[in-house]
Short mmCIF file of C-alpha atoms in Angstrom, two decimals:
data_model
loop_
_atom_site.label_atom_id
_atom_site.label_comp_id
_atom_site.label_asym_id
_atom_site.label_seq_id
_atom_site.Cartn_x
_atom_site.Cartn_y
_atom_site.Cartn_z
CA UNK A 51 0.00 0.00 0.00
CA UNK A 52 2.60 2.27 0.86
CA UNK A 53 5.86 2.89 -0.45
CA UNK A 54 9.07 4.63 0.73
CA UNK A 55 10.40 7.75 1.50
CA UNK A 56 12.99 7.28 -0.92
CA UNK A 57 10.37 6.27 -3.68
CA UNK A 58 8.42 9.03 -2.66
CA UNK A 59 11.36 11.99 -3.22
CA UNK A 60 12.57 10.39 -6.82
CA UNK A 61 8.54 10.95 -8.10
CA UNK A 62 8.94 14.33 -6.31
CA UNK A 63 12.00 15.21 -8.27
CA UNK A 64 10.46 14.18 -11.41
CA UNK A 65 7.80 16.53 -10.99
CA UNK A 66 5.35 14.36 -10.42
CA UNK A 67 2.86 14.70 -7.30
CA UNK A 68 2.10 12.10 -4.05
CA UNK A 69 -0.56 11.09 -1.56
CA UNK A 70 0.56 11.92 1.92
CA UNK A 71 -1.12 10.45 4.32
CA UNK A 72 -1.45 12.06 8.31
CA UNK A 73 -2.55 9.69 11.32
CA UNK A 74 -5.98 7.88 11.85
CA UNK A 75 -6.32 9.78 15.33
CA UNK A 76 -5.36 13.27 13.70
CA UNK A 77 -6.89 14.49 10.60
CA UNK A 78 -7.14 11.11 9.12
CA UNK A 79 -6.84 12.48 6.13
CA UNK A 80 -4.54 12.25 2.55
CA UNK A 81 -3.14 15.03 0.78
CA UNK A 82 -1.44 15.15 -2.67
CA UNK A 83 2.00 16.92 -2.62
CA UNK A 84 3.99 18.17 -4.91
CA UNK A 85 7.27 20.07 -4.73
CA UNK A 86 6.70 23.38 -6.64
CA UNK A 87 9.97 23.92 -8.04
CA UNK A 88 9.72 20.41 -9.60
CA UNK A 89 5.52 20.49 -10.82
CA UNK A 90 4.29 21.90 -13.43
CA UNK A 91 0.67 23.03 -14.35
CA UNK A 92 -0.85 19.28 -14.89
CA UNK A 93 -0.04 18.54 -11.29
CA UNK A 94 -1.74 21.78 -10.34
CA UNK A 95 -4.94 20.61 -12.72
CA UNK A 96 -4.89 17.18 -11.27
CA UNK A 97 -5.46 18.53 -7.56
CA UNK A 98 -7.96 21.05 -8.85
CA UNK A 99 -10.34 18.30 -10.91
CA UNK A 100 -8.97 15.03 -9.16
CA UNK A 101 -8.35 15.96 -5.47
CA UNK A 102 -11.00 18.90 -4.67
CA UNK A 103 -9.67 20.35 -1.95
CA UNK A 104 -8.23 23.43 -1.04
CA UNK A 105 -5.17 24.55 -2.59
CA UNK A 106 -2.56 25.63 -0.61
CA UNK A 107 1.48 26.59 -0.40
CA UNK A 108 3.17 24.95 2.30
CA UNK A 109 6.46 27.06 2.51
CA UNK A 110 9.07 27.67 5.43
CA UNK A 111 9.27 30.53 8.41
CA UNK A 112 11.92 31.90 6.24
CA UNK A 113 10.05 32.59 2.98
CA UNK A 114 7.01 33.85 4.79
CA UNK A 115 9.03 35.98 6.49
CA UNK A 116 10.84 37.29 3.35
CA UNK A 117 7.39 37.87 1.37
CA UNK A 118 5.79 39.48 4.21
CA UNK A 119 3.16 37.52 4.53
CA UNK A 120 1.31 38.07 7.77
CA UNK A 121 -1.18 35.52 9.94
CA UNK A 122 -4.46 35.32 8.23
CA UNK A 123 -5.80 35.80 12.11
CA UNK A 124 -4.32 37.25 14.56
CA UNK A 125 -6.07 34.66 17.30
CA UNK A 126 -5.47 30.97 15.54
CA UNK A 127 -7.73 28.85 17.60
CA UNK A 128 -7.92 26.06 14.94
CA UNK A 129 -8.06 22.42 16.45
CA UNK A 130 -4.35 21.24 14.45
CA UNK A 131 -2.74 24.92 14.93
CA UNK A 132 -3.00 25.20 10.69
CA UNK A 133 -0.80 28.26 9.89
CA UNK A 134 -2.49 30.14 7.11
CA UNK A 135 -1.19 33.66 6.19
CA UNK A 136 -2.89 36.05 4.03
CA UNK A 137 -4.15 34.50 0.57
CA UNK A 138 -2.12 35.93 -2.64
CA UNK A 139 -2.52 35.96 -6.09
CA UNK A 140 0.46 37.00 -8.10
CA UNK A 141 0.56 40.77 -9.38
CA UNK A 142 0.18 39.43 -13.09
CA UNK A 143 -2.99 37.73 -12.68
CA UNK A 144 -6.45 38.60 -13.63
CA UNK A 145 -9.18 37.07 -11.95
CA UNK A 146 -6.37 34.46 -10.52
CA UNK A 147 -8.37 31.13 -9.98
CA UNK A 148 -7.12 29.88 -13.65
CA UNK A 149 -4.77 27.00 -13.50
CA UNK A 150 -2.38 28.69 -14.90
CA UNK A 151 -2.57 31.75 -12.64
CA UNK A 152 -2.34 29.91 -9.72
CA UNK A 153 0.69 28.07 -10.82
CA UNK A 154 2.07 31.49 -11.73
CA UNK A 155 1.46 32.64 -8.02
CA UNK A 156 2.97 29.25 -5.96
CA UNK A 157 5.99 29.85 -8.68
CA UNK A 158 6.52 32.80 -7.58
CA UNK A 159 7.26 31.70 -3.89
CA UNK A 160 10.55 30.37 -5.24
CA UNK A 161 11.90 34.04 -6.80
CA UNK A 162 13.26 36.95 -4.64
CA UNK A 163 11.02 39.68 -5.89
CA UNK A 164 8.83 40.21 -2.20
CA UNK A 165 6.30 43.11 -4.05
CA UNK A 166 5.30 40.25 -6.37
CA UNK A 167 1.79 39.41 -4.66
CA UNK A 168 -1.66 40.92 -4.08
CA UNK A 169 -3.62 40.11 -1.10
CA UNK A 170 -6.53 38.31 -0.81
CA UNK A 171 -5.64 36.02 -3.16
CA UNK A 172 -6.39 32.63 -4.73
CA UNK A 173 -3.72 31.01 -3.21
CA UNK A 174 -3.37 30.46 0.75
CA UNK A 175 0.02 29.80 2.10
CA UNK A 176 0.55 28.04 5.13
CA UNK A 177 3.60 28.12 6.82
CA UNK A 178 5.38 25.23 8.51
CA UNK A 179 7.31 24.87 11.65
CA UNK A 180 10.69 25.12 11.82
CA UNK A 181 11.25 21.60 13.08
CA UNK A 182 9.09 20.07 10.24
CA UNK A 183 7.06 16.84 11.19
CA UNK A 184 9.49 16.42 14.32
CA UNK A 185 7.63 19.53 15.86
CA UNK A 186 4.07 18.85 14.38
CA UNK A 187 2.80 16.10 12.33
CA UNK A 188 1.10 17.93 9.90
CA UNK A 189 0.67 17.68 5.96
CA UNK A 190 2.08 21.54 6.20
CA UNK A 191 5.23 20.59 7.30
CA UNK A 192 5.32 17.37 5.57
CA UNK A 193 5.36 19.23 2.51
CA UNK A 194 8.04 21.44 3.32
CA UNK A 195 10.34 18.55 4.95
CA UNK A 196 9.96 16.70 1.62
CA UNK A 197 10.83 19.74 -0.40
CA UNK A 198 14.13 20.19 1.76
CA UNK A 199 14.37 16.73 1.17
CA UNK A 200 14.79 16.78 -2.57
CA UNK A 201 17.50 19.25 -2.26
CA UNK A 202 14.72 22.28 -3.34
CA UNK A 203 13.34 25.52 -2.09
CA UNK A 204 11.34 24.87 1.11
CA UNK A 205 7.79 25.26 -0.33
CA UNK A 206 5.31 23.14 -2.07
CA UNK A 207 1.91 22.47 -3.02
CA UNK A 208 -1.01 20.35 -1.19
CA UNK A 209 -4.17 19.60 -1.87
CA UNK A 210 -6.77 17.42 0.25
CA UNK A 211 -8.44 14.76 -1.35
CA UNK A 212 -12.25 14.33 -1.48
CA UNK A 213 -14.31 11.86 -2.61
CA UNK A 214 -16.35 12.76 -5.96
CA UNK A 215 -19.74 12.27 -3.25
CA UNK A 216 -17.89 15.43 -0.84
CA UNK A 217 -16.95 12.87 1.42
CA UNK A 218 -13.50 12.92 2.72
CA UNK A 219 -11.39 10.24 0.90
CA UNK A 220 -10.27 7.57 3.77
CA UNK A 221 -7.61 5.09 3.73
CA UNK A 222 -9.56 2.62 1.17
CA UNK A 223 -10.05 5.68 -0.86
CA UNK A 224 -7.09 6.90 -1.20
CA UNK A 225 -5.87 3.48 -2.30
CA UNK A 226 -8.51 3.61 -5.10
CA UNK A 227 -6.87 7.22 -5.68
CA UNK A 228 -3.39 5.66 -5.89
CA UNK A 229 -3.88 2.97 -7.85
CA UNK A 230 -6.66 4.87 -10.60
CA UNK A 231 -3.67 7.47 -10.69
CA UNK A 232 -0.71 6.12 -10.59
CA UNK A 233 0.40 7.37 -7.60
CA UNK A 234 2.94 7.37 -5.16
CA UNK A 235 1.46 7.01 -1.12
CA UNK A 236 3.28 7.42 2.16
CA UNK A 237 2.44 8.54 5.79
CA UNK A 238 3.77 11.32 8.18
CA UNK A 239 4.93 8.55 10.60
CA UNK A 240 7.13 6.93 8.20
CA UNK A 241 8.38 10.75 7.18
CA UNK A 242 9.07 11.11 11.13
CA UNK A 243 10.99 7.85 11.25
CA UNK A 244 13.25 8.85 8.04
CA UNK A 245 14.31 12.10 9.54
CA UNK A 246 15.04 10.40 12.75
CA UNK A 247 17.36 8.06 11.28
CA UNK A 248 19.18 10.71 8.45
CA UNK A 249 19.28 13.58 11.12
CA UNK A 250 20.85 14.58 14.38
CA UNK A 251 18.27 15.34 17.11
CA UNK A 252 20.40 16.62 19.73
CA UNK A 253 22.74 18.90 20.39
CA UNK A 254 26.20 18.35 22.93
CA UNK A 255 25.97 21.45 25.26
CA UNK A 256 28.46 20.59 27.69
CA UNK A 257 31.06 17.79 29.33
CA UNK A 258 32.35 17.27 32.87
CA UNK A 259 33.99 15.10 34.99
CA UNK A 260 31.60 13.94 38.13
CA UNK A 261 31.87 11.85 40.84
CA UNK A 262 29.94 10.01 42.87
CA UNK A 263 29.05 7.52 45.02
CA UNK A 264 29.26 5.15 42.31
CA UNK A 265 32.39 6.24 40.81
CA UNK A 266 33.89 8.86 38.91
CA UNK A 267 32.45 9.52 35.40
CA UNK A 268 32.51 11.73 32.89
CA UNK A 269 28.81 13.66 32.85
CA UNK A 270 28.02 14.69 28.96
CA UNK A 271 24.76 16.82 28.77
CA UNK A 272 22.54 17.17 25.47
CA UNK A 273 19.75 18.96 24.44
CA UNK A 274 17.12 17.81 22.02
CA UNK A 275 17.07 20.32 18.56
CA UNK A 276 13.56 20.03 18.22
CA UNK A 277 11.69 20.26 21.85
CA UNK A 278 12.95 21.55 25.25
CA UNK A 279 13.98 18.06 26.72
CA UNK A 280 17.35 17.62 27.75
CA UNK A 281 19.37 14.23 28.62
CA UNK A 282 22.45 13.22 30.35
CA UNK A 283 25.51 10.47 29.42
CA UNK A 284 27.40 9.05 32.44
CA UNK A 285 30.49 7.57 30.75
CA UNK A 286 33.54 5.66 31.85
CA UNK A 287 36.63 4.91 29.32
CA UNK A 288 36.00 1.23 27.72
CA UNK A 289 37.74 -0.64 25.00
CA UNK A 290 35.85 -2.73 22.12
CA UNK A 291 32.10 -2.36 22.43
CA UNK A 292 30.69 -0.61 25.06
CA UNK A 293 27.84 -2.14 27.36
CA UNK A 294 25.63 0.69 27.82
CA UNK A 295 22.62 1.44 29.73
CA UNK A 296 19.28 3.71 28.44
CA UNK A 297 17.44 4.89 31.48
CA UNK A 298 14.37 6.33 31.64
CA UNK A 299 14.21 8.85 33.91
CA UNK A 300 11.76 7.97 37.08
CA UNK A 301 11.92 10.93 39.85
CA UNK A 302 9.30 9.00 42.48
CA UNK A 303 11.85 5.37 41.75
CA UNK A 304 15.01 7.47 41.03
CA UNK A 305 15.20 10.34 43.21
CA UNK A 306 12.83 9.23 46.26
CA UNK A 307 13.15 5.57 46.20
CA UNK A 308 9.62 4.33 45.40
CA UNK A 309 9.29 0.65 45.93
CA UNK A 310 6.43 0.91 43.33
CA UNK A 311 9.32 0.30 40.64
CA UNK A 312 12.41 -0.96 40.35
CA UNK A 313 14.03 1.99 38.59
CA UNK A 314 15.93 2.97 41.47
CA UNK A 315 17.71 -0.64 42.09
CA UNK A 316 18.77 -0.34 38.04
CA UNK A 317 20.02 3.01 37.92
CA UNK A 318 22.21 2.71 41.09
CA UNK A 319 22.99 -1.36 39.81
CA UNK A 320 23.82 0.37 36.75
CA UNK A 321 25.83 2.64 37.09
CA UNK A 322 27.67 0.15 39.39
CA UNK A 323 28.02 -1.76 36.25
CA UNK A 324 29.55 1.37 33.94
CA UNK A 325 31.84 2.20 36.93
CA UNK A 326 33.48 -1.53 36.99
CA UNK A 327 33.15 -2.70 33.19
CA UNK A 328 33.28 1.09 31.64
CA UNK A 329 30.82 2.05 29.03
CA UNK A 330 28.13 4.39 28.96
CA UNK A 331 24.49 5.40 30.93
CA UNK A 332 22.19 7.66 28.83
CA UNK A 333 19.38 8.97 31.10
CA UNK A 334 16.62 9.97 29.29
CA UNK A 335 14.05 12.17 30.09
CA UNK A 336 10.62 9.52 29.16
CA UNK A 337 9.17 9.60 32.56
CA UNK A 338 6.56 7.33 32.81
CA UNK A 339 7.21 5.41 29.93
CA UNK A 340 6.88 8.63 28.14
CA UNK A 341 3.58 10.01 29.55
CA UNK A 342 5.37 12.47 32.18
CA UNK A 343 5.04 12.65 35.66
CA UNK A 344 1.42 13.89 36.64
CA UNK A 345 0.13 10.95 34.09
CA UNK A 346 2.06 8.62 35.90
CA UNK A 347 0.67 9.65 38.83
CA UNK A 348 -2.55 9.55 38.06
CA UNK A 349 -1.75 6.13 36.32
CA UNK A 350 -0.52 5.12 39.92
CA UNK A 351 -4.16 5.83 41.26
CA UNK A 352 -5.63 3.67 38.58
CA UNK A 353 -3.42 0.81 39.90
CA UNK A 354 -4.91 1.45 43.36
CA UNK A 355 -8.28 1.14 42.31
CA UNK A 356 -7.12 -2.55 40.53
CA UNK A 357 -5.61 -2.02 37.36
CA UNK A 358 -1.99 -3.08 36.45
CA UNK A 359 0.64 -0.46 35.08
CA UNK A 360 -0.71 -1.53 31.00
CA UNK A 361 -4.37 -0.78 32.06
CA UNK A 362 -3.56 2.20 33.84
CA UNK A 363 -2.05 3.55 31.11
CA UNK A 364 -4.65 2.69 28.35
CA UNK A 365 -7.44 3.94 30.84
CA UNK A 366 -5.43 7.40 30.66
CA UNK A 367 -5.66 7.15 26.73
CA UNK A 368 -2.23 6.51 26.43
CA UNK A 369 -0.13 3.70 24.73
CA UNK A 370 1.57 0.76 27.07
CA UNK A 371 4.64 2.13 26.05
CA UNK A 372 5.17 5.65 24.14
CA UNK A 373 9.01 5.45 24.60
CA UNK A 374 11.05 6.00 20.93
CA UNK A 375 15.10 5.39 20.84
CA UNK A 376 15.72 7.66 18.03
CA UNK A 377 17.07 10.58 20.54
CA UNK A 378 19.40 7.52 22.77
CA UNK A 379 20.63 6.49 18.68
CA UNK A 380 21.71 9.99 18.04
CA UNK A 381 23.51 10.63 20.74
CA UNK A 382 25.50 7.36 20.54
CA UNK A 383 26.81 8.39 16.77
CA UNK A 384 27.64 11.80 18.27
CA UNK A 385 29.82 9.74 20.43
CA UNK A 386 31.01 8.03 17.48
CA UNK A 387 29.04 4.66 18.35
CA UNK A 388 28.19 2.29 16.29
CA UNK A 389 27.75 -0.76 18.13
CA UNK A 390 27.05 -1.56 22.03
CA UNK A 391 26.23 -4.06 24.24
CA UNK A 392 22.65 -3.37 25.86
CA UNK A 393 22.25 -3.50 29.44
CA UNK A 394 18.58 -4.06 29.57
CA UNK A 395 15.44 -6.46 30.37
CA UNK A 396 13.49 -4.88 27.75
CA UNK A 397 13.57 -6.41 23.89
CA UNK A 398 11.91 -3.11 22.85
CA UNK A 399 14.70 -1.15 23.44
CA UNK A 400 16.89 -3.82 21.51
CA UNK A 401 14.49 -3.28 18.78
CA UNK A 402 14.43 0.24 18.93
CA UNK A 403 18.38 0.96 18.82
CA UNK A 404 18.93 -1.47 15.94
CA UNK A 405 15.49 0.64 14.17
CA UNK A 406 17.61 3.58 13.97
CA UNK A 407 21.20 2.19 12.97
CA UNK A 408 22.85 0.66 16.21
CA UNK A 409 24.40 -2.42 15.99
CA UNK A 410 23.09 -4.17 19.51
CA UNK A 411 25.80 -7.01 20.01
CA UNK A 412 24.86 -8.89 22.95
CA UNK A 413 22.25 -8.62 25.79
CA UNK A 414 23.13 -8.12 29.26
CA UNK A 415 20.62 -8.75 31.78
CA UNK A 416 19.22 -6.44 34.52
CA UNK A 417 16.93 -7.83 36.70
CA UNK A 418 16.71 -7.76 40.81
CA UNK A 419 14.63 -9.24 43.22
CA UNK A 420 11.21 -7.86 43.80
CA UNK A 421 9.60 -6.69 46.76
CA UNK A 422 6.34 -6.89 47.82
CA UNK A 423 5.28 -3.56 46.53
CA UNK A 424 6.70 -4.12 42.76
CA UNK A 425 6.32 -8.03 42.62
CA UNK A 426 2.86 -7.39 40.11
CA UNK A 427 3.93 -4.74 38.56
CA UNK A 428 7.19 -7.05 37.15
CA UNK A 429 5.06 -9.62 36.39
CA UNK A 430 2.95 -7.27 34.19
CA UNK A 431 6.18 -6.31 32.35
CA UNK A 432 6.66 -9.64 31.69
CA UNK A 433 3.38 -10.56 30.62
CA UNK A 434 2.20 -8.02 29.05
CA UNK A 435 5.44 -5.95 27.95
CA UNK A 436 7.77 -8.83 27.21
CA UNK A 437 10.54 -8.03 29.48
CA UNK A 438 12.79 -10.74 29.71
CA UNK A 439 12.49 -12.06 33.47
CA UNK A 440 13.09 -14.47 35.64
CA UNK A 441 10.36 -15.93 37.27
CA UNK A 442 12.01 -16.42 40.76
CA UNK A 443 13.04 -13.16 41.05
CA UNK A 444 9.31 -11.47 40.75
#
């Protein structure tokens, strides 16, 4: 059904268009694309008679900055935080709805000249964040990420895609779209992933030596490009492949010692492990399994009233697990890390380094014995979550 990102930009660069497609829980909705410096007229044609949407002009911060052109509102309350400026038609049209004048006016997005528009117009821009689909999964920035991607000017054409009976054009749909078309079809999600394996996500702010109870180690603190989160490397020197540790940060287990968990037993037991055998701990800030703090307390009073830690967290509306490993990837090749061995209980996390590019060697286990006040909340890991444990230590 769909293909690649890779298919997906060699269409692109050929001028032709694709179907974009966002997330079932979002707009749940497909697009067609095109990169403007690539289409030509047909492509505009085919979204006008085929698709039946609106017509808009994804483009960058930059270039709506450099053409001036302002919010269309001044209070944006939409649902999906849409950013449409001003509509334009370009100075040379007539009535500007043609075809042709409309290409003439998204073409003009990729000049210099910034007098080149009249407002209202025919054409509505909408302008993308700067992080592109890492910041907000949107068909906007989709657009503009793909342009980038193709090596072209960051702006582009969309169009949604409605059924000839008004309806909006599903999933079967746009299948029947595809295929009647010839067309290309990929989601945002897989656009997310391909960025998060070409790109680096984080940033190296600062290094120190630190020690501690543990052991000495040197501290190396990143930042994430795209959101305010911030993450810390404990490292000790090692030869050959390191074993490393990803640990999810847990204040109540961590910090105050919750016997709720076991968090606190492997982040001390870890570290323990670095300091003897050298490698690496990357503490990441997921608390929660990557709901955050208050969820996971309110997740904790769900448990109280008889759910496990999996219920509790789908009774919140969240996933089992929302944890990703792209961020713990990147900042292993900013070390210059290939390949590690993985101190962990978890397969997930196995399967989510080796997702984006790390070579997981070997397994090491992690597991301590329970207490009374985490015995069923193991045994829920390994029931439900697939941790690798052993039964007489739950």
């Amino acid at each position: 059904m769909f293909s690649t990102i890779e298919e997906a930009l060699s269409e692109l660069k050929a001028g032709k268009p694709v179907i974009v497609v966002d997330s079932e829980d979002r707009e749940n909705e497909g697009d067609l694309v095109a990169v403007t410096e690539f289409a030509e007229p047909a492509v505009l044609n085919l979204m006008i008679t085929e698709a039946r949407g609106l017509v808009c002009a994804p483009l960058s911060r930059e270039l709506a900055e450099r053409f001036e052109l302002t919010p269309m509102t001044a209070h944006n309350n939409d649902p999906h935080g849409t950013a449409f400026t001003v509509s334009i038609d370009h100075v040379s049209s007539t009535t500007g709805i043609s075809v042709q004048e409309r290409f003439d006016t998204v073409r003009a997005l990729l000049g210099e000249d910034d007098r080149c528009f009249n407002s209202p117009g025919h054409v509505f821009p909408l302008v993308a964040r700067d992080g592109g689909v890492l910041e907000r999964q949107g068909h906007t920035e989709a657009c503009v990420d793909l342009a980038g991607l193709c090596g072209a000017r960051k702006t582009g054409i969309i169009c949604e895609i409605i059924n000839p009976d008004g309806t909006m054009a599903r999933r079967d749909d746009l299948v029947t779209f595809k295929d009647k078309h010839q067309l290309k079809m990929i989601t945002i999600e897989a656009l997310v992933h391909y960025r998060k394996q070409q790109e680096a996500l984080i940033k190296r702010e600062a290094v120190v030596e630190m020690p501690t109870d543990f052991g000495h180690f040197t501290v190396y603190g990143y930042s994430e490009i795209y959101s305010d989160r911030e993450h810390v490397v404990y490292m000790k020197p090692y030869t050959g492949v390191p074993d490393i540790r990803l640990h999810s940060e847990c204040l109540t287990g961590d910090v105050f010692h919750s016997r709720r968990c076991d968090c606190g037993t492997q982040l001390e037991n870890g570290l323990r492990h670095i300091n003897e055998h050298g490698g690496l701990l990357i503490y990441l800030r997921q608390e929660g399994r990557g709901i955050g703090l208050i969820n996971k307390l309110k997740a904790y009073e769900k448990i109280e009233e008889g759910l496990d830690t999996v219920e509790a967290n789908e009774a919140l509306g969240f996933d089992a697990d929302l944890r990703d490993y792209a961020v713990a990837a990147s900042i292993l090749r900013d070390l210059g890390i290939q390949s590690v061995n993985l101190i962990t209980n978890n397969p997930r996390k196995i399967e989510g380094l080796r997702d984006y590019g790390i070579d997981v060697r070997i397994r090491i286990p992690h597991q301590f014995s329970s207490n009374p006040d985490n015995s069923r909340y193991l045994a829920t890991k390994k029931e439900k979550l697939g941790h690798l444990l052993e039964e007489n230590l739950i």
